Coordinates of N, CA and C in Angstrom, one line a residue:
Chain A
X37 N 4.5 -8.1 18.0 CA 3.3 -7.9 17.7 C 3.5 -6.9 16.4
X38 N 2.8 -7.6 15.3 CA 2.6 -6.7 14.1 C 1.6 -5.7 14.4
X39 N 1.6 -4.5 13.6 CA 0.7 -3.3 13.8 C -0.5 -3.7 13.0
X40 N -0.5 -4.4 12.0 CA -2.1 -4.8 11.8 C -1.7 -6.5 11.2
X41 N -2.5 -7.2 11.5 CA -2.5 -8.8 11.4 C -3.7 -9.3 10.3
X42 N -3.6 -10.3 9.5 CA -4.1 -10.8 8.8 C -4.1 -12.2 8.6
X43 N -5.1 -12.8 8.4 CA -4.7 -14.4 7.9 C -4.4 -14.2 6.7
X44 N -3.3 -14.8 6.0 CA -2.6 -14.6 4.9 C -3.3 -15.5 3.8
X45 N -4.2 -16.4 4.4 CA -5.0 -17.5 3.7 C -3.7 -18.5 2.9
X46 N -4.2 -19.0 1.6 CA -5.4 -18.5 0.8 C -6.8 -19.1 1.3
X47 N -7.8 -18.5 0.9 CA -9.0 -18.8 0.9 C -9.2 -19.3 -0.5
X48 N -9.7 -20.4 -0.6 CA -10.1 -20.9 -2.0 C -11.9 -21.3 -1.5
X49 N -12.4 -20.3 -2.6 CA -13.9 -20.8 -2.5 C -14.8 -21.0 -3.7
X50 N -15.8 -21.5 -3.8 CA -16.5 -21.4 -5.2 C -17.2 -20.0 -5.4
X51 N -17.6 -20.0 -6.5 CA -18.4 -18.7 -7.2 C -19.4 -19.1 -6.7
X52 N -19.8 -17.8 -6.2 CA -21.3 -17.8 -5.5 C -21.2 -17.6 -3.8
X53 N -20.0 -18.3 -3.4 CA -19.9 -18.3 -2.2 C -19.6 -17.1 -1.2
X54 N -19.9 -16.8 0.2 CA -20.2 -16.0 0.9 C -18.5 -16.0 1.5
X55 N -17.9 -14.9 1.7 CA -16.5 -15.1 2.3 C -16.2 -13.9 3.0
X56 N -15.4 -14.0 4.6 CA -15.2 -13.2 5.5 C -13.8 -13.1 5.5
X57 N -13.6 -12.0 5.5 CA -12.1 -11.8 5.9 C -11.8 -11.1 7.4
X58 N -10.9 -11.2 8.4 CA -10.8 -10.4 9.5 C -9.6 -9.8 9.7
X59 N -9.3 -8.8 10.5 CA -8.1 -8.2 10.6 C -8.0 -7.4 12.2
X60 N -6.9 -7.4 12.7 CA -6.9 -7.0 13.8 C -5.5 -5.7 14.1
X61 N -5.7 -4.9 14.7 CA -4.9 -3.7 14.7 C -4.4 -3.4 16.1
X62 N -2.9 -2.9 16.3 CA -2.6 -3.1 17.7 C -2.8 -1.7 18.4
X63 N -2.9 -0.8 17.3 CA -2.7 0.9 18.0 C -4.0 1.5 18.1
X64 N -4.3 1.7 19.4 CA -5.8 2.0 19.9 C -5.8 3.3 19.4
X65 N -4.8 4.1 18.9 CA -4.8 5.6 18.6 C -5.3 5.8 17.0
X66 N -5.5 4.7 16.6 CA -5.7 4.5 15.0 C -7.2 4.9 14.6
X67 N -7.3 5.5 13.5 CA -8.3 6.6 13.6 C -9.1 6.2 12.0
X68 N -8.4 5.7 11.0 CA -9.0 5.5 9.8 C -8.9 4.1 9.3
X69 N -9.6 3.6 8.5 CA -9.2 2.0 8.2 C -9.9 1.9 7.0
X70 N -9.0 0.8 6.0 CA -9.6 0.7 4.4 C -9.2 -0.6 4.4
X71 N -9.9 -1.0 3.3 CA -9.8 -2.3 2.6 C -8.9 -1.9 1.5
X72 N -7.9 -2.2 1.0 CA -7.2 -2.2 -0.5 C -7.3 -3.8 -1.1
X73 N -7.7 -3.8 -2.3 CA -7.1 -4.8 -3.1 C -6.3 -4.7 -4.2
X74 N -5.3 -6.0 -3.7 CA -4.0 -5.9 -4.8 C -4.2 -6.9 -5.7
X75 N -4.0 -6.8 -7.4 CA -3.7 -8.1 -7.9 C -2.5 -8.2 -8.0
X76 N -2.3 -9.4 -8.7 CA -0.9 -10.0 -8.4 C 0.1 -8.9 -9.5
X77 N 1.0 -8.6 -9.1 CA 2.2 -7.9 -9.4 C 1.6 -6.4 -9.8
X78 N 0.6 -5.8 -9.2 CA 0.2 -4.7 -9.4 C 0.2 -3.7 -8.2
X79 N -0.6 -2.4 -8.3 CA -0.4 -1.2 -7.0 C -1.7 -1.8 -6.4
X80 N -1.8 -1.4 -5.0 CA -2.9 -1.7 -4.1 C -3.9 -0.5 -4.4
X81 N -5.0 -0.9 -4.4 CA -6.4 0.1 -5.2 C -7.3 -0.2 -4.1
X82 N -7.9 1.1 -3.8 CA -8.9 1.3 -2.5 C -10.1 0.5 -2.9
X83 N -10.4 -0.2 -2.0 CA -11.9 -1.0 -2.2 C -12.9 0.0 -1.5
X84 N -12.4 0.1 -0.2 CA -13.6 0.9 0.4 C -13.0 1.4 2.0
X85 N -13.5 2.4 2.4 CA -13.2 2.9 3.6 C -14.1 2.0 4.7
X86 N -13.6 2.1 5.9 CA -14.7 1.3 7.0 C -14.7 2.2 8.1
X87 N -16.1 2.5 8.3 CA -16.7 3.5 9.0 C -17.2 2.4 10.3
X88 N -17.4 3.1 11.5 CA -17.7 3.0 12.5 C -19.1 2.5 12.5
X89 N -20.1 2.9 11.8 CA -21.4 2.5 11.8 C -21.5 1.3 10.8
X90 N -20.3 0.9 10.1 CA -20.1 0.1 9.1 C -20.7 0.2 7.5
X91 N -20.2 0.0 6.6 CA -20.7 0.3 5.6 C -20.8 -1.0 4.2
X92 N -21.7 -0.6 3.3 CA -21.8 -1.8 2.2 C -21.7 -1.0 0.9
X93 N -21.1 -1.8 0.2 CA -20.9 -1.3 -1.4 C -21.4 -2.5 -2.4
X94 N -22.5 -2.4 -2.5 CA -23.0 -3.9 -3.3 C -22.6 -4.8 -2.8
X95 N -21.7 -6.0 -3.2 CA -21.5 -7.1 -2.5 C -20.7 -7.1 -1.6
X96 N -20.0 -6.0 -1.1 CA -18.9 -5.8 0.0 C -19.6 -5.2 1.5
X97 N -19.2 -5.5 2.6 CA -19.6 -5.0 3.5 C -18.7 -4.8 4.3
X98 N -18.2 -3.7 5.2 CA -17.1 -3.8 6.0 C -17.7 -3.2 7.3
X99 N -16.7 -3.8 8.3 CA -17.3 -3.6 9.9 C -16.1 -3.1 10.8
X100 N -16.3 -2.4 11.5 CA -15.2 -2.0 12.3 C -16.0 -2.1 13.8
X101 N -14.8 -2.7 14.8 CA -14.9 -2.8 16.4 C -13.9 -1.9 16.9
X102 N -14.1 -0.9 17.3 CA -13.0 -0.2 17.8 C -12.6 -0.8 19.2
X103 N -13.8 -1.3 19.9 CA -13.4 -1.9 21.4 C -12.3 -3.0 21.0
X104 N -12.7 -4.0 20.4 CA -11.9 -4.9 20.0 C -10.7 -4.9 19.0
X105 N -10.9 -3.6 18.4 CA -9.6 -3.4 17.4 C -9.5 -4.4 16.5
X106 N -10.7 -4.5 15.8 CA -11.0 -5.6 14.9 C -11.7 -5.1 13.5
X107 N -11.3 -5.3 12.6 CA -12.0 -5.1 11.1 C -12.5 -6.2 10.4
X108 N -13.5 -6.1 9.8 CA -13.9 -7.1 8.6 C -14.4 -7.0 7.5
X109 N -14.6 -7.7 6.5 CA -14.6 -7.7 5.4 C -15.5 -8.8 4.6
X110 N -16.9 -8.6 4.5 CA -17.6 -9.8 3.9 C -17.8 -9.6 2.4
X111 N -17.4 -10.5 1.6 CA -18.1 -10.6 0.2 C -19.0 -11.7 -0.1
X112 N -20.2 -11.2 -0.6 CA -21.0 -12.4 -1.1 C -21.1 -12.4 -2.0
X113 N -21.6 -13.5 -2.9 CA -21.9 -13.7 -4.3 C -20.8 -13.7 -5.0
X114 N -19.7 -14.4 -4.3 CA -18.3 -14.2 -5.1 C -18.1 -14.5 -6.6
X115 N -17.4 -13.5 -6.9 CA -17.3 -13.8 -8.5 C -15.4 -14.2 -8.9
X116 N -15.6 -15.0 -10.0 CA -14.0 -15.1 -10.4 C -12.8 -13.9 -9.9
X117 N -13.6 -12.5 -10.5 CA -12.8 -11.4 -10.7 C -12.6 -10.7 -9.1
X118 N -13.2 -11.5 -8.3 CA -13.1 -11.3 -6.8 C -11.4 -11.8 -6.7
X119 N -11.0 -12.6 -7.1 CA -9.6 -13.2 -6.7 C -8.5 -12.3 -6.8
X120 N -8.0 -11.8 -5.5 CA -7.0 -11.0 -5.3 C -6.4 -11.1 -3.8
X121 N -5.5 -10.3 -3.6 CA -5.2 -10.0 -2.2 C -5.9 -8.8 -1.6
X122 N -6.6 -9.0 -0.5 CA -7.1 -7.9 0.3 C -6.2 -7.4 1.5
X123 N -6.3 -6.3 1.3 CA -5.1 -5.5 2.1 C -5.8 -4.7 3.6
X124 N -5.9 -5.0 4.5 CA -6.2 -4.0 5.7 C -5.3 -2.9 6.0
X125 N -5.8 -1.9 6.0 CA -5.1 -0.8 6.2 C -5.4 0.2 7.1
X126 N -4.6 0.6 7.9 CA -4.9 1.5 9.1 C -3.9 2.8 9.1
X127 N -4.6 4.1 9.4 CA -4.1 5.2 9.5 C -4.0 5.8 10.9
X128 N -2.9 6.2 11.5 CA -2.7 6.5 12.8 C -3.3 7.7 13.1
X129 N -3.3 8.5 12.2 CA -4.0 9.9 12.6 C -3.4 10.6 13.6
X130 N -4.0 11.4 14.3 CA -3.5 12.4 15.6 C -3.3 13.7 15.0
X131 N -2.6 14.4 15.6 CA -2.5 16.1 15.5 C -1.6 16.2 14.6
X132 N -0.6 15.4 14.5 CA 0.5 15.5 13.7 C 0.2 14.5 12.3
X133 N -1.0 14.3 11.9 CA -1.2 13.2 10.8 C -0.3 13.4 9.7
X134 N 0.3 12.4 9.5 CA 1.2 12.5 8.2 C 0.5 11.8 7.2
X135 N -0.7 11.2 7.2 CA -0.9 10.5 6.3 C -0.4 8.9 6.4
X136 N 0.3 8.6 7.2 CA 1.0 7.3 7.0 C 0.0 6.3 7.4
X137 N 0.1 5.2 6.3 CA -0.7 4.2 6.3 C 0.2 2.7 6.7
X138 N -0.5 2.4 7.4 CA 0.1 0.7 7.9 C -0.5 -0.3 7.3
X139 N 0.2 -1.2 6.6 CA -0.7 -2.2 5.6 C -0.5 -3.4 6.5
X140 N -1.4 -4.0 6.1 CA -1.1 -5.9 6.8 C -0.9 -6.7 5.7
X141 N -0.5 -7.6 6.1 CA 0.1 -8.8 5.1 C -0.8 -9.1 3.9
X142 N -2.1 -8.8 4.2 CA -3.0 -9.2 3.0 C -3.6 -10.5 3.2
X143 N -4.8 -11.1 2.8 CA -5.4 -12.3 2.4 C -5.5 -12.5 1.2
X144 N -5.1 -13.6 0.6 CA -5.4 -13.8 -0.7 C -6.8 -14.8 -0.8
X145 N -7.6 -14.5 -1.8 CA -8.5 -14.9 -2.5 C -8.6 -15.6 -3.5
X146 N -8.9 -16.8 -3.7 CA -9.2 -17.6 -4.9 C -10.2 -17.8 -5.3
X147 N -11.2 -17.6 -6.0 CA -12.5 -17.7 -6.2 C -12.5 -19.0 -7.5
X148 N -13.1 -20.1 -7.4 CA -12.9 -21.4 -8.4 C -14.2 -21.2 -8.9
X149 N -14.2 -21.6 -10.2 CA -15.6 -22.0 -11.0 C -16.3 -23.2 -10.7
Chain B
X227 N -10.2 11.0 -12.1 CA -9.5 10.7 -10.9 C -8.0 11.1 -11.0
X228 N -7.7 11.2 -9.6 CA -6.2 11.2 -9.5 C -5.2 10.3 -10.1
X229 N -4.2 10.6 -10.8 CA -3.3 9.7 -11.6 C -1.8 9.8 -11.1
X230 N -1.4 8.9 -10.8 CA -0.1 9.0 -10.2 C 0.6 8.0 -11.3
X231 N 1.9 8.2 -11.9 CA 2.9 7.3 -12.7 C 4.0 7.2 -12.1
X232 N 4.5 6.2 -12.3 CA 5.9 5.8 -11.9 C 6.6 5.3 -13.3
X233 N 8.1 5.7 -13.1 CA 8.9 5.2 -14.4 C 10.3 4.9 -13.8
X234 N 11.0 4.0 -14.1 CA 10.6 3.0 -15.2 C 9.4 1.9 -14.6
X235 N 8.8 1.1 -15.3 CA 8.0 0.1 -14.9 C 8.5 -1.0 -14.2
X236 N 9.8 -1.2 -14.9 CA 10.5 -2.5 -14.8 C 11.8 -2.2 -14.8
X237 N 12.9 -2.6 -13.9 CA 14.5 -2.5 -14.3 C 15.2 -3.5 -13.6
X238 N 16.0 -4.1 -14.6 CA 17.0 -5.1 -14.1 C 18.3 -4.4 -14.6
X239 N 19.2 -4.6 -13.5 CA 20.2 -4.0 -13.4 C 21.6 -4.8 -13.0
X240 N 22.8 -4.5 -12.8 CA 23.6 -5.4 -12.6 C 24.2 -4.9 -11.0
X241 N 24.7 -5.7 -10.2 CA 24.8 -5.2 -9.0 C 26.1 -4.2 -8.9
X242 N 25.9 -3.1 -7.9 CA 26.7 -1.8 -8.2 C 26.1 -0.6 -8.5
X243 N 25.2 -1.0 -9.6 CA 24.6 0.3 -10.1 C 23.7 1.1 -9.4
X244 N 23.7 2.6 -9.7 CA 22.6 3.2 -9.3 C 21.3 3.1 -10.0
X245 N 19.8 3.2 -9.2 CA 18.8 3.1 -10.0 C 17.8 4.4 -9.7
X246 N 17.1 5.1 -10.6 CA 16.7 6.2 -10.3 C 15.1 5.9 -10.7
X247 N 13.9 6.1 -9.7 CA 12.6 5.8 -10.1 C 12.1 7.1 -9.7
X248 N 11.0 7.5 -10.5 CA 10.6 8.7 -10.7 C 8.9 8.2 -10.3
X249 N 8.4 9.4 -9.4 CA 7.1 9.1 -9.2 C 6.0 10.3 -9.7
X250 N 5.4 10.5 -10.5 CA 4.9 11.7 -10.7 C 3.4 12.0 -10.6
X251 N 2.5 12.9 -9.9 CA 1.3 13.1 -9.8 C 0.9 13.8 -11.4
X252 N 0.1 13.2 -11.9 CA -0.3 14.0 -13.3 C -1.3 14.8 -13.2
X253 N -2.2 14.8 -12.5 CA -3.4 15.8 -12.5 C -3.7 16.6 -11.0
X254 N -2.9 16.4 -10.3 CA -3.1 17.0 -9.0 C -1.7 17.4 -8.5
X255 N -1.6 18.2 -7.6 CA -0.6 18.6 -6.9 C -0.1 17.9 -5.6
X256 N 0.8 17.0 -5.4 CA 1.0 16.5 -4.2 C 2.1 17.1 -3.1
X257 N 1.4 17.4 -2.0 CA 2.5 17.7 -1.0 C 3.3 16.7 -0.5
X258 N 2.7 15.8 -0.5 CA 3.4 14.7 0.4 C 3.4 13.2 -0.7
X259 N 4.5 12.6 -1.0 CA 4.6 11.5 -1.6 C 5.1 10.3 -0.7
X260 N 4.7 9.0 -0.8 CA 5.3 7.9 0.2 C 5.8 6.9 -0.8
X261 N 7.0 6.4 -0.5 CA 7.8 5.3 -1.0 C 7.6 4.0 -0.3
X262 N 7.2 3.1 -0.9 CA 7.0 1.8 0.1 C 7.6 0.6 -0.7
X263 N 8.0 -0.6 -0.2 CA 8.7 -1.6 -0.8 C 7.7 -2.6 -0.3
X264 N 7.8 -3.7 -1.5 CA 7.1 -5.0 -1.2 C 7.6 -6.3 -1.7
X265 N 8.1 -7.0 -0.5 CA 8.8 -8.3 -1.1 C 7.7 -9.4 -1.4
X266 N 8.0 -10.3 -2.1 CA 6.8 -11.3 -2.6 C 6.2 -12.2 -1.5
X267 N 4.9 -12.0 -1.5 CA 3.8 -12.4 -0.5 C 4.3 -11.8 0.9
X268 N 4.7 -10.6 0.7 CA 4.6 -9.8 1.8 C 3.9 -8.3 1.9
X269 N 3.8 -8.0 3.1 CA 3.1 -6.6 3.2 C 3.9 -5.3 2.3
X270 N 3.0 -4.3 2.1 CA 3.8 -3.0 1.6 C 4.3 -2.5 3.0
X271 N 5.9 -2.1 2.8 CA 6.4 -1.5 3.8 C 6.8 0.0 3.4
X272 N 6.6 1.0 4.2 CA 6.9 2.4 4.2 C 7.9 2.5 4.5
X273 N 8.8 3.0 3.4 CA 10.0 3.3 3.4 C 10.6 4.8 4.2
X274 N 9.7 5.5 3.4 CA 9.9 7.1 3.5 C 8.9 8.0 3.2
X275 N 8.8 9.1 4.1 CA 7.7 10.2 3.5 C 8.3 11.4 3.0
X276 N 7.9 11.8 1.9 CA 8.7 12.9 1.3 C 7.7 14.0 1.0
X277 N 8.2 15.2 1.8 CA 7.5 16.2 1.6 C 8.2 17.5 0.6
X278 N 7.5 17.8 -0.3 CA 7.9 18.8 -1.4 C 8.8 20.0 -0.7
X279 N 10.1 20.1 -1.0 CA 10.9 20.9 -0.8 C 11.6 20.9 0.5
X280 N 11.4 19.7 1.2 CA 11.9 19.4 2.5 C 12.8 18.1 2.6
X281 N 13.3 17.9 3.5 CA 14.2 16.6 3.5 C 12.9 15.5 4.0
X282 N 13.5 14.0 3.1 CA 12.4 13.1 3.6 C 12.7 12.4 5.0
X283 N 11.5 11.8 5.3 CA 11.8 11.2 6.8 C 11.8 9.8 6.5
X284 N 12.6 8.8 7.0 CA 12.6 7.8 6.6 C 12.2 6.9 7.8
X285 N 11.7 5.7 7.4 CA 11.3 4.7 8.4 C 12.5 4.4 9.1
X286 N 12.2 3.9 10.6 CA 13.0 2.8 11.3 C 13.8 1.9 10.3
X287 N 15.0 1.5 10.0 CA 15.9 0.7 9.6 C 16.0 0.8 8.2
X288 N 15.5 2.0 7.5 CA 15.7 2.3 6.1 C 16.9 3.3 6.0
X289 N 17.9 2.7 5.4 CA 19.3 3.6 5.1 C 19.0 4.8 4.3
X290 N 19.2 6.0 5.1 CA 18.8 7.0 3.8 C 20.0 7.5 2.9
X291 N 21.1 7.0 3.2 CA 22.1 6.9 1.9 C 21.9 6.4 1.1
X292 N 21.3 5.0 1.3 CA 21.0 4.0 0.5 C 20.0 4.4 -0.7
X293 N 19.1 5.0 -0.1 CA 17.8 5.2 -0.7 C 17.3 6.4 -0.5
X294 N 17.8 7.3 -1.6 CA 18.1 9.0 -1.6 C 16.8 9.2 -2.2
X295 N 16.0 10.0 -1.7 CA 14.7 10.7 -1.9 C 14.5 12.2 -2.3
X296 N 14.2 12.6 -3.3 CA 14.4 13.8 -3.5 C 12.7 14.4 -3.9
X297 N 12.2 15.3 -3.6 CA 10.8 15.8 -3.9 C 10.8 17.3 -4.1
X298 N 11.3 17.5 -5.5 CA 11.8 18.9 -6.0 C 10.7 19.6 -6.5
X299 N 9.5 19.3 -6.7 CA 8.2 19.9 -7.4 C 7.1 19.4 -6.8
X300 N 6.1 19.8 -6.8 CA 4.5 19.4 -6.4 C 4.2 18.5 -6.8
X301 N 4.8 17.9 -8.0 CA 4.3 16.9 -8.9 C 5.4 15.6 -9.3
X302 N 6.6 15.6 -8.4 CA 7.7 15.0 -8.9 C 8.5 14.3 -7.7
X303 N 8.8 13.1 -7.5 CA 9.6 12.9 -6.2 C 10.0 11.5 -6.7
X304 N 11.5 11.5 -6.4 CA 12.4 10.5 -7.2 C 13.1 9.5 -5.9
X305 N 13.2 8.6 -6.0 CA 13.7 7.7 -5.3 C 15.4 6.7 -6.0
X306 N 16.6 7.2 -5.4 CA 17.4 6.6 -6.1 C 17.8 5.4 -5.4
X307 N 17.9 4.1 -6.1 CA 18.8 3.1 -4.9 C 20.2 3.0 -5.3
X308 N 21.0 3.8 -4.8 CA 22.5 3.7 -4.7 C 22.8 2.5 -4.7
X309 N 23.8 2.1 -5.5 CA 24.9 0.8 -5.5 C 24.0 -0.6 -5.2
X310 N 22.9 -0.6 -6.1 CA 22.0 -1.7 -5.9 C 22.8 -3.0 -5.5
X311 N 22.3 -3.8 -4.7 CA 22.4 -5.3 -4.9 C 21.4 -6.2 -4.9
X312 N 21.7 -7.3 -5.0 CA 20.6 -8.3 -5.2 C 19.4 -8.3 -4.2
X313 N 19.8 -7.8 -2.9 CA 18.6 -8.0 -1.8 C 17.9 -6.9 -2.1
X314 N 18.4 -5.7 -2.6 CA 17.5 -4.7 -2.9 C 16.3 -5.2 -4.0
X315 N 16.3 -6.3 -4.7 CA 15.4 -6.5 -5.7 C 14.1 -6.6 -5.0
X316 N 13.3 -5.9 -5.6 CA 11.7 -5.8 -4.7 C 10.8 -5.0 -5.8
X317 N 9.6 -4.7 -5.4 CA 8.5 -4.0 -6.2 C 8.7 -2.7 -5.5
X318 N 9.0 -1.7 -5.9 CA 8.8 -0.2 -5.4 C 7.6 0.2 -5.7
X319 N 6.9 0.8 -4.8 CA 5.7 1.6 -5.0 C 5.3 2.9 -4.5
X320 N 5.2 3.9 -5.0 CA 5.0 5.2 -4.4 C 3.6 5.5 -4.4
X321 N 3.3 6.8 -3.8 CA 1.6 7.1 -3.6 C 1.8 8.5 -3.2
X322 N 0.8 9.1 -3.6 CA 0.8 10.7 -3.6 C -0.4 11.3 -2.8
X323 N 0.0 12.2 -2.2 CA -1.3 12.7 -0.9 C -1.5 14.3 -1.7
X324 N -2.9 14.5 -2.2 CA -3.5 15.6 -2.7 C -3.1 16.7 -1.9
X325 N -2.5 17.8 -2.5 CA -2.4 19.3 -1.5 C -3.7 19.6 -0.9
X326 N -4.0 19.7 0.2 CA -5.1 20.2 0.8 C -6.2 19.0 1.1
X327 N -5.7 17.7 0.7 CA -6.6 16.7 1.0 C -6.6 16.2 2.0
X328 N -7.4 15.4 2.3 CA -7.6 14.5 3.5 C -6.6 13.7 3.8
X329 N -5.9 13.6 5.1 CA -5.0 12.9 5.3 C -4.5 11.8 5.2
X330 N -5.5 10.8 5.2 CA -5.4 9.5 4.5 C -5.6 8.9 3.0
X331 N -5.8 10.4 2.4 CA -6.1 10.2 0.9 C -4.8 9.6 0.2
X332 N -4.7 8.7 -0.5 CA -3.2 8.4 -0.8 C -3.9 7.8 -2.5
X333 N -3.3 8.4 -3.5 CA -3.2 7.5 -4.7 C -2.0 7.1 -5.0
X334 N -2.3 5.7 -5.4 CA -0.6 4.9 -5.8 C -0.4 4.6 -6.9
X335 N 1.2 4.7 -7.5 CA 1.5 4.7 -8.7 C 1.8 3.2 -9.2
X336 N 2.0 2.4 -10.4 CA 1.5 1.4 -10.5 C 2.7 0.6 -10.2
X337 N 3.8 1.0 -9.7 CA 4.8 0.3 -9.1 C 6.3 0.1 -10.3
X338 N 7.3 -0.1 -9.3 CA 8.6 -0.3 -10.1 C 9.1 -1.8 -9.6
X339 N 9.3 -2.4 -10.6 CA 10.0 -3.7 -10.3 C 11.2 -3.9 -10.4
X340 N 12.2 -3.6 -9.4 CA 13.7 -3.9 -9.7 C 14.2 -5.2 -9.4
X341 N 15.0 -5.7 -10.3 CA 15.8 -7.0 -10.4 C 17.3 -6.4 -10.5
X342 N 18.1 -6.9 -9.4 CA 19.4 -6.6 -9.4 C 20.4 -7.8 -9.3
X343 N 21.0 -8.3 -10.8 CA 21.6 -9.3 -10.8 C 23.2 -9.7 -9.9

């Protein structure tokens, strides 16, 4: 089983749509969670961290369910510029935290006019 | 904001050539740098963790004699792909963790696309 699993998609949605991505992680010791965005042939860029209480940044909302080891990202009012691959990322942490990040395969979003 | 550069951005070389990729933190000191590899439509895979002044820690399945890592200063880490072969063609990305920063805060370089003919 992969450490971080995502549906690769692609998700094809019209502009203005609401779209949700899900991610599951296998290591219950995981401590920090993130969503990164990666454009084609570019490096990943941090979109937002995911907190236990959930967090929102404009049109983006992230949720964490530790009991189910599940993370979600909701994008409202999709824009053409949201087209990218969204990477679910987990940090194991612990007493010897090396900062190692585990990346999911990514979910591709295509927003159509 | 924290900036990480990589050089070169793209390399095309013949099989058997050794290729060196540099990763620099431009405006901060990085005690730890990470090297990733990404194949098309695949996830970023951590290859190794590089700590300044010490030997790199390689992930399982990554040949340390094939992928030489040197982290001689707080702002520079290099990855050398020795005797590159076509199967080494990939997107190599480095990231840097700020000295004294939170364990999970990493800043990514723009990546180096390696094509081995």
